[in-house]
PDB file of C-alpha atoms in Angstrom:
ATOM      1  CA  UNK A   1      19.210  -2.423   4.723  1.00  0.00           C
ATOM      2  CA  UNK A   2      21.024  -5.676   5.127  1.00  0.00           C
ATOM      3  CA  UNK A   3      23.634  -7.072   2.775  1.00  0.00           C
ATOM      4  CA  UNK A   4      20.879  -8.690   0.726  1.00  0.00           C
ATOM      5  CA  UNK A   5      19.180  -5.322   0.328  1.00  0.00           C
ATOM      6  CA  UNK A   6      22.440  -3.649  -0.693  1.00  0.00           C
ATOM      7  CA  UNK A   7      22.217  -5.184  -4.156  1.00  0.00           C
ATOM      8  CA  UNK A   8      18.518  -5.639  -4.879  1.00  0.00           C
ATOM      9  CA  UNK A   9      17.578  -7.533  -8.015  1.00  0.00           C
ATOM     10  CA  UNK A  10      15.429  -5.219 -10.135  1.00  0.00           C
ATOM     11  CA  UNK A  11      15.224  -7.173 -13.377  1.00  0.00           C
ATOM     12  CA  UNK A  12      14.297 -10.782 -12.903  1.00  0.00           C
ATOM     13  CA  UNK A  13      15.088 -12.358 -16.304  1.00  0.00           C
ATOM     14  CA  UNK A  14      18.521 -10.821 -16.599  1.00  0.00           C
ATOM     15  CA  UNK A  15      20.326  -7.972 -14.899  1.00  0.00           C
ATOM     16  CA  UNK A  16      20.457  -6.145 -18.229  1.00  0.00           C
ATOM     17  CA  UNK A  17      16.693  -6.258 -18.672  1.00  0.00           C
ATOM     18  CA  UNK A  18      16.830  -8.514 -21.709  1.00  0.00           C
ATOM     19  CA  UNK A  19      14.033 -10.850 -20.711  1.00  0.00           C
ATOM     20  CA  UNK A  20      16.590 -13.667 -20.805  1.00  0.00           C
ATOM     21  CA  UNK A  21      17.053 -13.400 -24.599  1.00  0.00           C
ATOM     22  CA  UNK A  22      20.188 -11.217 -24.803  1.00  0.00           C
ATOM     23  CA  UNK A  23      18.394  -8.621 -26.980  1.00  0.00           C
ATOM     24  CA  UNK A  24      16.724  -5.518 -25.516  1.00  0.00           C
ATOM     25  CA  UNK A  25      13.284  -6.452 -24.215  1.00  0.00           C
ATOM     26  CA  UNK A  26      10.336  -5.068 -26.120  1.00  0.00           C
ATOM     27  CA  UNK A  27       8.288  -4.854 -22.936  1.00  0.00           C
ATOM     28  CA  UNK A  28       9.170  -3.949 -19.375  1.00  0.00           C
ATOM     29  CA  UNK A  29       6.725  -4.896 -16.646  1.00  0.00           C
ATOM     30  CA  UNK A  30       6.996  -3.042 -13.342  1.00  0.00           C
ATOM     31  CA  UNK A  31       5.655  -5.172 -10.504  1.00  0.00           C
ATOM     32  CA  UNK A  32       4.759  -3.191  -7.392  1.00  0.00           C
ATOM     33  CA  UNK A  33       4.475  -4.514  -3.870  1.00  0.00           C
ATOM     34  CA  UNK A  34       4.571  -3.097  -0.346  1.00  0.00           C
ATOM     35  CA  UNK A  35       7.933  -4.583   0.576  1.00  0.00           C
ATOM     36  CA  UNK A  36       9.182  -6.067   3.821  1.00  0.00           C
ATOM     37  CA  UNK A  37      12.251  -5.496   5.974  1.00  0.00           C
ATOM     38  CA  UNK A  38      15.219  -7.792   5.418  1.00  0.00           C
ATOM     39  CA  UNK A  39      15.887  -8.383   9.119  1.00  0.00           C
ATOM     40  CA  UNK A  40      14.831  -7.370  12.611  1.00  0.00           C
ATOM     41  CA  UNK A  41      17.537  -4.688  12.455  1.00  0.00           C
ATOM     42  CA  UNK A  42      15.660  -3.090   9.530  1.00  0.00           C
ATOM     43  CA  UNK A  43      12.246  -3.236  11.196  1.00  0.00           C
ATOM     44  CA  UNK A  44      12.337   0.272  12.685  1.00  0.00           C
ATOM     45  CA  UNK A  45      13.391   1.908   9.398  1.00  0.00           C
ATOM     46  CA  UNK A  46      10.765  -0.072   7.502  1.00  0.00           C
ATOM     47  CA  UNK A  47       8.043   1.025   9.923  1.00  0.00           C
ATOM     48  CA  UNK A  48       9.252   4.630   9.637  1.00  0.00           C
ATOM     49  CA  UNK A  49       8.727   4.440   5.871  1.00  0.00           C
ATOM     50  CA  UNK A  50       5.170   3.259   6.464  1.00  0.00           C
ATOM     51  CA  UNK A  51       4.304   5.873   9.094  1.00  0.00           C
ATOM     52  CA  UNK A  52       5.870   8.631   6.982  1.00  0.00           C
ATOM     53  CA  UNK A  53       3.354   7.823   4.209  1.00  0.00           C
ATOM     54  CA  UNK A  54       0.632  10.502   4.122  1.00  0.00           C
ATOM     55  CA  UNK A  55      -1.961   7.831   3.300  1.00  0.00           C
ATOM     56  CA  UNK A  56      -1.144   5.986   6.521  1.00  0.00           C
ATOM     57  CA  UNK A  57      -0.765   8.907   8.957  1.00  0.00           C
ATOM     58  CA  UNK A  58      -2.567  12.111   8.054  1.00  0.00           C
ATOM     59  CA  UNK A  59      -1.912  15.211  10.120  1.00  0.00           C
ATOM     60  CA  UNK A  60      -3.103  18.815   9.704  1.00  0.00           C
ATOM     61  CA  UNK A  61      -0.898  21.190   7.699  1.00  0.00           C
ATOM     62  CA  UNK A  62      -0.453  23.384  10.776  1.00  0.00           C
ATOM     63  CA  UNK A  63       1.606  20.636  12.456  1.00  0.00           C
ATOM     64  CA  UNK A  64       3.170  19.108   9.337  1.00  0.00           C
ATOM     65  CA  UNK A  65       6.604  19.906  10.799  1.00  0.00           C
ATOM     66  CA  UNK A  66       5.945  17.138  13.354  1.00  0.00           C
ATOM     67  CA  UNK A  67       5.416  14.419  10.706  1.00  0.00           C
ATOM     68  CA  UNK A  68       8.986  13.047  10.712  1.00  0.00           C
ATOM     69  CA  UNK A  69       9.477  13.008  14.505  1.00  0.00           C
ATOM     70  CA  UNK A  70       6.026  11.468  14.904  1.00  0.00           C
ATOM     71  CA  UNK A  71       6.802   8.775  12.328  1.00  0.00           C
ATOM     72  CA  UNK A  72      10.076   7.926  14.114  1.00  0.00           C
ATOM     73  CA  UNK A  73       8.333   7.788  17.502  1.00  0.00           C
ATOM     74  CA  UNK A  74       5.615   5.465  16.205  1.00  0.00           C
ATOM     75  CA  UNK A  75       8.177   3.297  14.388  1.00  0.00           C
ATOM     76  CA  UNK A  76      10.429   2.987  17.469  1.00  0.00           C
ATOM     77  CA  UNK A  77       7.495   2.146  19.715  1.00  0.00           C
ATOM     78  CA  UNK A  78       5.971  -0.327  17.247  1.00  0.00           C
ATOM     79  CA  UNK A  79       9.304  -2.043  16.524  1.00  0.00           C
ATOM     80  CA  UNK A  80      10.045  -2.382  20.235  1.00  0.00           C
ATOM     81  CA  UNK A  81       6.569  -3.807  20.842  1.00  0.00           C
ATOM     82  CA  UNK A  82       6.884  -6.298  17.988  1.00  0.00           C
ATOM     83  CA  UNK A  83      10.312  -7.444  19.142  1.00  0.00           C
ATOM     84  CA  UNK A  84       9.121  -7.815  22.747  1.00  0.00           C
ATOM     85  CA  UNK A  85       5.987  -9.719  21.764  1.00  0.00           C
ATOM     86  CA  UNK A  86       7.956 -12.299  19.779  1.00  0.00           C
ATOM     87  CA  UNK A  87      10.308 -13.170  22.653  1.00  0.00           C
ATOM     88  CA  UNK A  88      13.414 -12.550  20.539  1.00  0.00           C
ATOM     89  CA  UNK A  89      12.177 -14.550  17.552  1.00  0.00           C
ATOM     90  CA  UNK A  90      12.632 -11.527  15.243  1.00  0.00           C
ATOM     91  CA  UNK A  91      16.263 -11.252  16.366  1.00  0.00           C
ATOM     92  CA  UNK A  92      16.917 -14.954  15.799  1.00  0.00           C
ATOM     93  CA  UNK A  93      15.237 -15.331  12.419  1.00  0.00           C
ATOM     94  CA  UNK A  94      15.672 -13.128   9.388  1.00  0.00           C
ATOM     95  CA  UNK A  95      12.418 -11.465   8.390  1.00  0.00           C
ATOM     96  CA  UNK A  96      13.375 -12.094   4.772  1.00  0.00           C
ATOM     97  CA  UNK A  97      12.624 -15.736   5.511  1.00  0.00           C
ATOM     98  CA  UNK A  98       9.000 -14.637   5.301  1.00  0.00           C
ATOM     99  CA  UNK A  99       9.803 -14.937   1.603  1.00  0.00           C
ATOM    100  CA  UNK A 100       7.987 -11.743   0.611  1.00  0.00           C
ATOM    101  CA  UNK A 101      10.634 -10.493  -1.824  1.00  0.00           C
ATOM    102  CA  UNK A 102      11.472 -14.037  -2.897  1.00  0.00           C
ATOM    103  CA  UNK A 103       7.798 -14.672  -3.662  1.00  0.00           C
ATOM    104  CA  UNK A 104       7.573 -11.507  -5.772  1.00  0.00           C
ATOM    105  CA  UNK A 105      10.744 -12.559  -7.615  1.00  0.00           C
ATOM    106  CA  UNK A 106       9.184 -15.959  -8.317  1.00  0.00           C
ATOM    107  CA  UNK A 107       5.991 -14.299  -9.547  1.00  0.00           C
ATOM    108  CA  UNK A 108       8.046 -12.022 -11.813  1.00  0.00           C
ATOM    109  CA  UNK A 109      10.006 -14.959 -13.234  1.00  0.00           C
ATOM    110  CA  UNK A 110       6.754 -16.856 -13.867  1.00  0.00           C
ATOM    111  CA  UNK A 111       5.296 -13.822 -15.637  1.00  0.00           C
ATOM    112  CA  UNK A 112       8.390 -13.525 -17.858  1.00  0.00           C
ATOM    113  CA  UNK A 113       8.188 -17.230 -18.700  1.00  0.00           C
ATOM    114  CA  UNK A 114       4.469 -17.036 -19.511  1.00  0.00           C
ATOM    115  CA  UNK A 115       5.030 -14.033 -21.772  1.00  0.00           C
ATOM    116  CA  UNK A 116       7.999 -15.732 -23.436  1.00  0.00           C
ATOM    117  CA  UNK A 117       5.773 -18.784 -24.181  1.00  0.00           C
ATOM    118  CA  UNK A 118       3.447 -16.385 -25.982  1.00  0.00           C
ATOM    119  CA  UNK A 119       6.283 -14.903 -28.010  1.00  0.00           C
ATOM    120  CA  UNK A 120       6.622 -11.698 -25.993  1.00  0.00           C
ATOM    121  CA  UNK A 121      10.116 -10.507 -25.077  1.00  0.00           C
ATOM    122  CA  UNK A 122       9.672  -8.981 -21.621  1.00  0.00           C
ATOM    123  CA  UNK A 123      11.556  -8.228 -18.448  1.00  0.00           C
ATOM    124  CA  UNK A 124       9.856  -7.933 -15.086  1.00  0.00           C
ATOM    125  CA  UNK A 125      11.180  -5.274 -12.727  1.00  0.00           C
ATOM    126  CA  UNK A 126      10.372  -5.283  -9.015  1.00  0.00           C
ATOM    127  CA  UNK A 127       9.606  -2.155  -7.018  1.00  0.00           C
ATOM    128  CA  UNK A 128       8.546  -1.903  -3.391  1.00  0.00           C
ATOM    129  CA  UNK A 129       6.669   0.943  -1.758  1.00  0.00           C
ATOM    130  CA  UNK A 130       8.231   0.755   1.708  1.00  0.00           C
ATOM    131  CA  UNK A 131      11.514  -1.143   1.251  1.00  0.00           C
ATOM    132  CA  UNK A 132      14.196  -2.059  -1.253  1.00  0.00           C
ATOM    133  CA  UNK A 133      14.121  -2.207  -4.180  1.00  0.00           C
ATOM    134  CA  UNK A 134      12.365   1.169  -4.130  1.00  0.00           C
ATOM    135  CA  UNK A 135      10.288   2.431  -7.041  1.00  0.00           C
ATOM    136  CA  UNK A 136      12.808   5.088  -8.262  1.00  0.00           C
ATOM    137  CA  UNK A 137      15.552   2.432  -8.372  1.00  0.00           C
ATOM    138  CA  UNK A 138      13.369   0.095 -10.434  1.00  0.00           C
ATOM    139  CA  UNK A 139      12.376   2.900 -12.821  1.00  0.00           C
ATOM    140  CA  UNK A 140      16.067   3.680 -13.348  1.00  0.00           C
ATOM    141  CA  UNK A 141      16.698  -0.014 -14.112  1.00  0.00           C
ATOM    142  CA  UNK A 142      13.867   0.070 -16.668  1.00  0.00           C
ATOM    143  CA  UNK A 143      15.393   3.140 -18.325  1.00  0.00           C
ATOM    144  CA  UNK A 144      18.796   1.470 -18.466  1.00  0.00           C
ATOM    145  CA  UNK A 145      17.235  -1.647 -20.013  1.00  0.00           C
ATOM    146  CA  UNK A 146      15.905   0.467 -22.903  1.00  0.00           C
ATOM    147  CA  UNK A 147      12.569  -1.293 -23.114  1.00  0.00           C
ATOM    148  CA  UNK A 148      10.219  -0.157 -25.879  1.00  0.00           C
ATOM    149  CA  UNK A 149       6.980  -0.415 -23.914  1.00  0.00           C
ATOM    150  CA  UNK A 150       5.964  -0.791 -20.301  1.00  0.00           C
ATOM    151  CA  UNK A 151       3.252  -2.395 -18.226  1.00  0.00           C
ATOM    152  CA  UNK A 152       2.400  -2.160 -14.558  1.00  0.00           C
ATOM    153  CA  UNK A 153       1.214  -4.809 -12.138  1.00  0.00           C
ATOM    154  CA  UNK A 154       0.348  -4.375  -8.462  1.00  0.00           C
ATOM    155  CA  UNK A 155       0.985  -7.363  -6.217  1.00  0.00           C
ATOM    156  CA  UNK A 156      -0.383  -7.813  -2.743  1.00  0.00           C
ATOM    157  CA  UNK A 157       1.140  -9.780   0.069  1.00  0.00           C
ATOM    158  CA  UNK A 158      -0.998 -12.006   2.248  1.00  0.00           C
ATOM    159  CA  UNK A 159       1.124 -14.685   3.836  1.00  0.00           C
ATOM    160  CA  UNK A 160       2.651 -15.815   0.562  1.00  0.00           C
ATOM    161  CA  UNK A 161      -0.460 -15.430  -1.575  1.00  0.00           C
ATOM    162  CA  UNK A 162      -0.759 -12.840  -4.301  1.00  0.00           C
ATOM    163  CA  UNK A 163      -3.684 -10.483  -4.118  1.00  0.00           C
ATOM    164  CA  UNK A 164      -4.844  -7.640  -1.957  1.00  0.00           C
ATOM    165  CA  UNK A 165      -4.592  -3.895  -2.393  1.00  0.00           C
ATOM    166  CA  UNK A 166      -1.624  -1.743  -3.291  1.00  0.00           C
ATOM    167  CA  UNK A 167      -1.039   1.889  -2.597  1.00  0.00           C
ATOM    168  CA  UNK A 168      -4.143   2.856  -0.744  1.00  0.00           C
ATOM    169  CA  UNK A 169      -6.320   2.337   2.236  1.00  0.00           C
ATOM    170  CA  UNK A 170      -8.660  -0.611   2.354  1.00  0.00           C
ATOM    171  CA  UNK A 171     -12.317   0.230   1.781  1.00  0.00           C
ATOM    172  CA  UNK A 172     -13.974   1.627   4.874  1.00  0.00           C
ATOM    173  CA  UNK A 173     -16.547  -0.476   6.603  1.00  0.00           C
ATOM    174  CA  UNK A 174     -19.946   1.165   6.638  1.00  0.00           C
ATOM    175  CA  UNK A 175     -21.266   2.038  10.033  1.00  0.00           C
ATOM    176  CA  UNK A 176     -24.717   0.808  10.738  1.00  0.00           C
ATOM    177  CA  UNK A 177     -27.052   2.857  12.819  1.00  0.00           C
ATOM    178  CA  UNK A 178     -28.742   1.075  15.642  1.00  0.00           C
ATOM    179  CA  UNK A 179     -32.443   0.483  14.915  1.00  0.00           C
TER     180      UNK A 179
END
């Protein structure tokens, strides 16, 4: 990842997971999202993570050995196609400017503030499925914060709007038979 991804911010309220109060938070909230690459340099690795997901690319067990090379081939081809179709725009502008992680951080901070207004000491922790901060890193941060209870929230990403699905395929459209 890029320099920004080297030190991802897991706990929003405070690095120690205190919910901004200084005392251990009573509640930890893990916010899940898909993630996004930090720059055009990270695009290929990000796409590899997606195409390595068994819910995205399913192959028979008899050729499971080909999963990793296939994921790399698809990622390389897709990244090259995306870079070519944007006429260098991805190289000139950081993908992180899409504000995906920043938006999730803002949502997490707003959630902490709303809970604090209701008298709940909570820290929001961010975890991404396909990019940093990854889920195991966020879980470790929750453990280190010594929260007493935990909650889970799935966030979608749709051009800066929350919503959508997390961790699965969209519902299949039903095929209609011709009359």
